[in-house]
Amino acid sequence: MIEIITDTPNLLYESVAKAAYENLDLKGRASVELLIVDKDEIRKVNARERKIDSATDVLSFPLLDEILSFEKANYPFDYDEDTGCVSLGSILICDEVAKLQAAEYGHSEERERAYLFLHGLLHLLGYDHMDEETKNEMRAAEEEILRSVGLTR
């Protein structure tokens, strides 16, 4: 199970997290912090953390170097005793950019938000898109998981 820690609960994100957990055959309990921010906030974080002065759609900040079963024995320093979860990291989504991209790509805002959350989550789980091979692997996982919750292109 992946618990989402957020001030703005959303069943969409919960269903995507559950589908990712099942499709990726993850084990144990994990948590992810989710922040929905505006363009100014994501631009500030981008400038501070990445030295890029622009508003992007999603940022992720992983805590783990390696993905194992989410148990205290595997992650003694990333395990939260209060929740019984291993902390994966944080995801920031800019809802303003998500709305613009949904219109640009011709699909629903719901699908764009789900995609951005999943993209950030996969980064927290060790996926990247630094070369063609890893990009294709990440895209295939994204499409399979989104399809499993009924959100196709």
PDB file of C-alpha atoms in Angstrom:
ATOM      1  CA  MET A   1       0.000   0.000   0.000  1.00  0.00           C
ATOM      2  CA  ILE A   2       1.094   3.566  -0.721  1.00  0.00           C
ATOM      3  CA  GLU A   3      -0.363   6.177   1.601  1.00  0.00           C
ATOM      4  CA  ILE A   4      -0.622   9.712   0.236  1.00  0.00           C
ATOM      5  CA  ILE A   5       0.057  12.481   2.721  1.00  0.00           C
ATOM      6  CA  THR A   6      -1.608  15.649   1.442  1.00  0.00           C
ATOM      7  CA  ASP A   7      -3.778  18.604   2.394  1.00  0.00           C
ATOM      8  CA  THR A   8      -5.887  18.002  -0.707  1.00  0.00           C
ATOM      9  CA  PRO A   9      -7.089  14.365  -0.668  1.00  0.00           C
ATOM     10  CA  ASN A  10      -8.237  13.062  -4.030  1.00  0.00           C
ATOM     11  CA  LEU A  11      -9.591   9.624  -4.912  1.00  0.00           C
ATOM     12  CA  LEU A  12      -7.898   9.873  -8.304  1.00  0.00           C
ATOM     13  CA  TYR A  13      -4.435   9.909  -6.739  1.00  0.00           C
ATOM     14  CA  GLU A  14      -5.423   7.105  -4.361  1.00  0.00           C
ATOM     15  CA  SER A  15      -6.543   4.879  -7.222  1.00  0.00           C
ATOM     16  CA  VAL A  16      -3.364   5.590  -9.212  1.00  0.00           C
ATOM     17  CA  ALA A  17      -1.197   4.826  -6.169  1.00  0.00           C
ATOM     18  CA  LYS A  18      -3.071   1.558  -5.598  1.00  0.00           C
ATOM     19  CA  ALA A  19      -2.750   0.560  -9.260  1.00  0.00           C
ATOM     20  CA  ALA A  20       0.978   1.372  -9.279  1.00  0.00           C
ATOM     21  CA  TYR A  21       1.486  -0.666  -6.111  1.00  0.00           C
ATOM     22  CA  GLU A  22      -0.284  -3.667  -7.619  1.00  0.00           C
ATOM     23  CA  ASN A  23       1.111  -3.398 -11.162  1.00  0.00           C
ATOM     24  CA  LEU A  24       4.686  -2.983  -9.947  1.00  0.00           C
ATOM     25  CA  ASP A  25       4.233  -5.831  -7.440  1.00  0.00           C
ATOM     26  CA  LEU A  26       5.454  -3.718  -4.519  1.00  0.00           C
ATOM     27  CA  LYS A  27       5.490  -5.114  -0.973  1.00  0.00           C
ATOM     28  CA  GLY A  28       5.016  -3.472   2.407  1.00  0.00           C
ATOM     29  CA  ARG A  29       3.717  -0.029   3.307  1.00  0.00           C
ATOM     30  CA  ALA A  30       5.033   3.230   1.903  1.00  0.00           C
ATOM     31  CA  SER A  31       4.019   6.868   1.979  1.00  0.00           C
ATOM     32  CA  VAL A  32       4.452   9.800  -0.352  1.00  0.00           C
ATOM     33  CA  GLU A  33       3.992  13.489   0.383  1.00  0.00           C
ATOM     34  CA  LEU A  34       1.880  15.241  -2.286  1.00  0.00           C
ATOM     35  CA  LEU A  35       1.707  19.003  -2.620  1.00  0.00           C
ATOM     36  CA  ILE A  36      -0.527  20.774  -5.131  1.00  0.00           C
ATOM     37  CA  VAL A  37       1.076  24.152  -5.812  1.00  0.00           C
ATOM     38  CA  ASP A  38       0.643  27.184  -8.048  1.00  0.00           C
ATOM     39  CA  LYS A  39       2.978  28.399 -10.789  1.00  0.00           C
ATOM     40  CA  ASP A  40       4.851  30.804  -8.512  1.00  0.00           C
ATOM     41  CA  GLU A  41       5.589  28.124  -5.936  1.00  0.00           C
ATOM     42  CA  ILE A  42       6.788  25.473  -8.390  1.00  0.00           C
ATOM     43  CA  ARG A  43       8.897  28.107 -10.168  1.00  0.00           C
ATOM     44  CA  LYS A  44      10.561  29.033  -6.864  1.00  0.00           C
ATOM     45  CA  VAL A  45      11.266  25.388  -6.035  1.00  0.00           C
ATOM     46  CA  ASN A  46      12.589  24.776  -9.547  1.00  0.00           C
ATOM     47  CA  ALA A  47      14.913  27.785  -9.281  1.00  0.00           C
ATOM     48  CA  ARG A  48      16.151  26.811  -5.828  1.00  0.00           C
ATOM     49  CA  GLU A  49      16.569  23.068  -6.382  1.00  0.00           C
ATOM     50  CA  ARG A  50      17.327  22.751 -10.094  1.00  0.00           C
ATOM     51  CA  LYS A  51      18.542  26.249 -11.050  1.00  0.00           C
ATOM     52  CA  ILE A  52      15.733  26.415 -13.639  1.00  0.00           C
ATOM     53  CA  ASP A  53      13.622  29.568 -13.457  1.00  0.00           C
ATOM     54  CA  SER A  54      10.360  28.264 -14.900  1.00  0.00           C
ATOM     55  CA  ALA A  55       7.078  26.741 -13.822  1.00  0.00           C
ATOM     56  CA  THR A  56       7.016  23.051 -14.653  1.00  0.00           C
ATOM     57  CA  ASP A  57       4.224  20.518 -14.287  1.00  0.00           C
ATOM     58  CA  VAL A  58       5.658  18.133 -11.681  1.00  0.00           C
ATOM     59  CA  LEU A  59       8.707  17.787  -9.466  1.00  0.00           C
ATOM     60  CA  SER A  60       9.695  14.784  -7.410  1.00  0.00           C
ATOM     61  CA  PHE A  61      12.184  14.465  -4.578  1.00  0.00           C
ATOM     62  CA  PRO A  62      13.025  10.819  -3.813  1.00  0.00           C
ATOM     63  CA  LEU A  63      14.362   9.750  -0.440  1.00  0.00           C
ATOM     64  CA  LEU A  64      15.438   6.196  -1.303  1.00  0.00           C
ATOM     65  CA  ASP A  65      18.476   5.021  -3.237  1.00  0.00           C
ATOM     66  CA  GLU A  66      17.195   1.486  -3.719  1.00  0.00           C
ATOM     67  CA  ILE A  67      13.716  -0.024  -3.836  1.00  0.00           C
ATOM     68  CA  LEU A  68      13.211  -3.090  -1.643  1.00  0.00           C
ATOM     69  CA  SER A  69      10.207  -4.396   0.243  1.00  0.00           C
ATOM     70  CA  PHE A  70       8.902  -1.480   2.312  1.00  0.00           C
ATOM     71  CA  GLU A  71       9.746  -2.768   5.773  1.00  0.00           C
ATOM     72  CA  LYS A  72      11.493  -1.181   8.713  1.00  0.00           C
ATOM     73  CA  ALA A  73      14.378  -3.693   8.482  1.00  0.00           C
ATOM     74  CA  ASN A  74      15.158  -2.538   4.921  1.00  0.00           C
ATOM     75  CA  TYR A  75      14.790   1.191   5.642  1.00  0.00           C
ATOM     76  CA  PRO A  76      15.523   1.861   9.310  1.00  0.00           C
ATOM     77  CA  PHE A  77      16.121   5.600   8.715  1.00  0.00           C
ATOM     78  CA  ASP A  78      13.199   6.158   6.345  1.00  0.00           C
ATOM     79  CA  TYR A  79      10.577   4.253   8.342  1.00  0.00           C
ATOM     80  CA  ASP A  80       7.909   6.315  10.096  1.00  0.00           C
ATOM     81  CA  GLU A  81       6.894   4.611  13.354  1.00  0.00           C
ATOM     82  CA  ASP A  82       3.672   6.644  13.572  1.00  0.00           C
ATOM     83  CA  THR A  83       2.327   5.556  10.178  1.00  0.00           C
ATOM     84  CA  GLY A  84       4.121   2.223   9.824  1.00  0.00           C
ATOM     85  CA  CYS A  85       5.277   3.337   6.371  1.00  0.00           C
ATOM     86  CA  VAL A  86       8.555   3.842   4.560  1.00  0.00           C
ATOM     87  CA  SER A  87       8.754   7.432   3.296  1.00  0.00           C
ATOM     88  CA  LEU A  88       9.366   7.531  -0.474  1.00  0.00           C
ATOM     89  CA  GLY A  89       9.708  11.296  -0.830  1.00  0.00           C
ATOM     90  CA  SER A  90       7.705  14.245  -2.126  1.00  0.00           C
ATOM     91  CA  ILE A  91       5.813  15.124  -5.299  1.00  0.00           C
ATOM     92  CA  LEU A  92       4.806  18.670  -6.254  1.00  0.00           C
ATOM     93  CA  ILE A  93       2.173  19.134  -8.954  1.00  0.00           C
ATOM     94  CA  CYS A  94       1.327  22.503 -10.475  1.00  0.00           C
ATOM     95  CA  ASP A  95      -2.393  22.347 -11.138  1.00  0.00           C
ATOM     96  CA  GLU A  96      -2.316  25.434 -13.391  1.00  0.00           C
ATOM     97  CA  VAL A  97       0.216  23.786 -15.712  1.00  0.00           C
ATOM     98  CA  ALA A  98      -1.714  20.493 -15.570  1.00  0.00           C
ATOM     99  CA  LYS A  99      -4.847  22.253 -16.855  1.00  0.00           C
ATOM    100  CA  LEU A 100      -2.932  23.902 -19.710  1.00  0.00           C
ATOM    101  CA  GLN A 101      -1.271  20.629 -20.702  1.00  0.00           C
ATOM    102  CA  ALA A 102      -4.552  18.719 -20.662  1.00  0.00           C
ATOM    103  CA  ALA A 103      -5.950  21.181 -23.200  1.00  0.00           C
ATOM    104  CA  GLU A 104      -2.745  21.105 -25.246  1.00  0.00           C
ATOM    105  CA  TYR A 105      -2.614  17.294 -25.362  1.00  0.00           C
ATOM    106  CA  GLY A 106      -6.355  16.922 -25.938  1.00  0.00           C
ATOM    107  CA  HIS A 107      -7.248  14.809 -22.938  1.00  0.00           C
ATOM    108  CA  SER A 108      -9.055  15.368 -19.649  1.00  0.00           C
ATOM    109  CA  GLU A 109      -7.624  17.274 -16.707  1.00  0.00           C
ATOM    110  CA  GLU A 110      -8.239  14.116 -14.654  1.00  0.00           C
ATOM    111  CA  ARG A 111      -5.959  12.092 -16.949  1.00  0.00           C
ATOM    112  CA  GLU A 112      -3.262  14.784 -16.881  1.00  0.00           C
ATOM    113  CA  ARG A 113      -3.319  15.005 -13.079  1.00  0.00           C
ATOM    114  CA  ALA A 114      -3.166  11.206 -12.808  1.00  0.00           C
ATOM    115  CA  TYR A 115      -0.273  11.082 -15.264  1.00  0.00           C
ATOM    116  CA  LEU A 116       1.697  13.774 -13.420  1.00  0.00           C
ATOM    117  CA  PHE A 117       1.171  12.089 -10.060  1.00  0.00           C
ATOM    118  CA  LEU A 118       2.177   8.710 -11.481  1.00  0.00           C
ATOM    119  CA  HIS A 119       5.203  10.175 -13.251  1.00  0.00           C
ATOM    120  CA  GLY A 120       6.397  11.684  -9.967  1.00  0.00           C
ATOM    121  CA  LEU A 121       5.656   8.466  -8.086  1.00  0.00           C
ATOM    122  CA  LEU A 122       7.675   6.406 -10.564  1.00  0.00           C
ATOM    123  CA  HIS A 123      10.610   8.772 -10.073  1.00  0.00           C
ATOM    124  CA  LEU A 124      10.338   8.149  -6.314  1.00  0.00           C
ATOM    125  CA  LEU A 125      10.421   4.425  -7.090  1.00  0.00           C
ATOM    126  CA  GLY A 126      13.653   4.709  -9.058  1.00  0.00           C
ATOM    127  CA  TYR A 127      12.405   5.154 -12.621  1.00  0.00           C
ATOM    128  CA  ASP A 128      13.946   7.795 -14.864  1.00  0.00           C
ATOM    129  CA  HIS A 129      13.993   8.906 -18.484  1.00  0.00           C
ATOM    130  CA  MET A 130      17.629   9.837 -18.959  1.00  0.00           C
ATOM    131  CA  ASP A 131      18.108   7.693 -22.064  1.00  0.00           C
ATOM    132  CA  GLU A 132      15.855   6.063 -24.648  1.00  0.00           C
ATOM    133  CA  GLU A 133      15.765   2.661 -22.914  1.00  0.00           C
ATOM    134  CA  THR A 134      14.789   3.963 -19.466  1.00  0.00           C
ATOM    135  CA  LYS A 135      12.383   6.466 -21.035  1.00  0.00           C
ATOM    136  CA  ASN A 136      10.587   3.643 -22.887  1.00  0.00           C
ATOM    137  CA  GLU A 137      10.453   1.519 -19.724  1.00  0.00           C
ATOM    138  CA  MET A 138       8.973   4.390 -17.716  1.00  0.00           C
ATOM    139  CA  ARG A 139       6.435   5.280 -20.437  1.00  0.00           C
ATOM    140  CA  ALA A 140       5.310   1.645 -20.702  1.00  0.00           C
ATOM    141  CA  ALA A 141       4.766   1.464 -16.930  1.00  0.00           C
ATOM    142  CA  GLU A 142       2.858   4.766 -16.974  1.00  0.00           C
ATOM    143  CA  GLU A 143       0.556   3.683 -19.795  1.00  0.00           C
ATOM    144  CA  GLU A 144      -0.115   0.252 -18.268  1.00  0.00           C
ATOM    145  CA  ILE A 145      -0.968   1.725 -14.853  1.00  0.00           C
ATOM    146  CA  LEU A 146      -3.143   4.505 -16.287  1.00  0.00           C
ATOM    147  CA  ARG A 147      -4.946   1.978 -18.493  1.00  0.00           C
ATOM    148  CA  SER A 148      -5.641  -0.171 -15.414  1.00  0.00           C
ATOM    149  CA  VAL A 149      -7.559   2.745 -13.829  1.00  0.00           C
ATOM    150  CA  GLY A 150      -9.411   3.522 -17.069  1.00  0.00           C
ATOM    151  CA  LEU A 151      -7.396   6.569 -18.126  1.00  0.00           C
ATOM    152  CA  THR A 152      -6.165   6.101 -21.668  1.00  0.00           C
ATOM    153  CA  ARG A 153      -5.025   8.702 -24.159  1.00  0.00           C
TER     154      ARG A 153
END
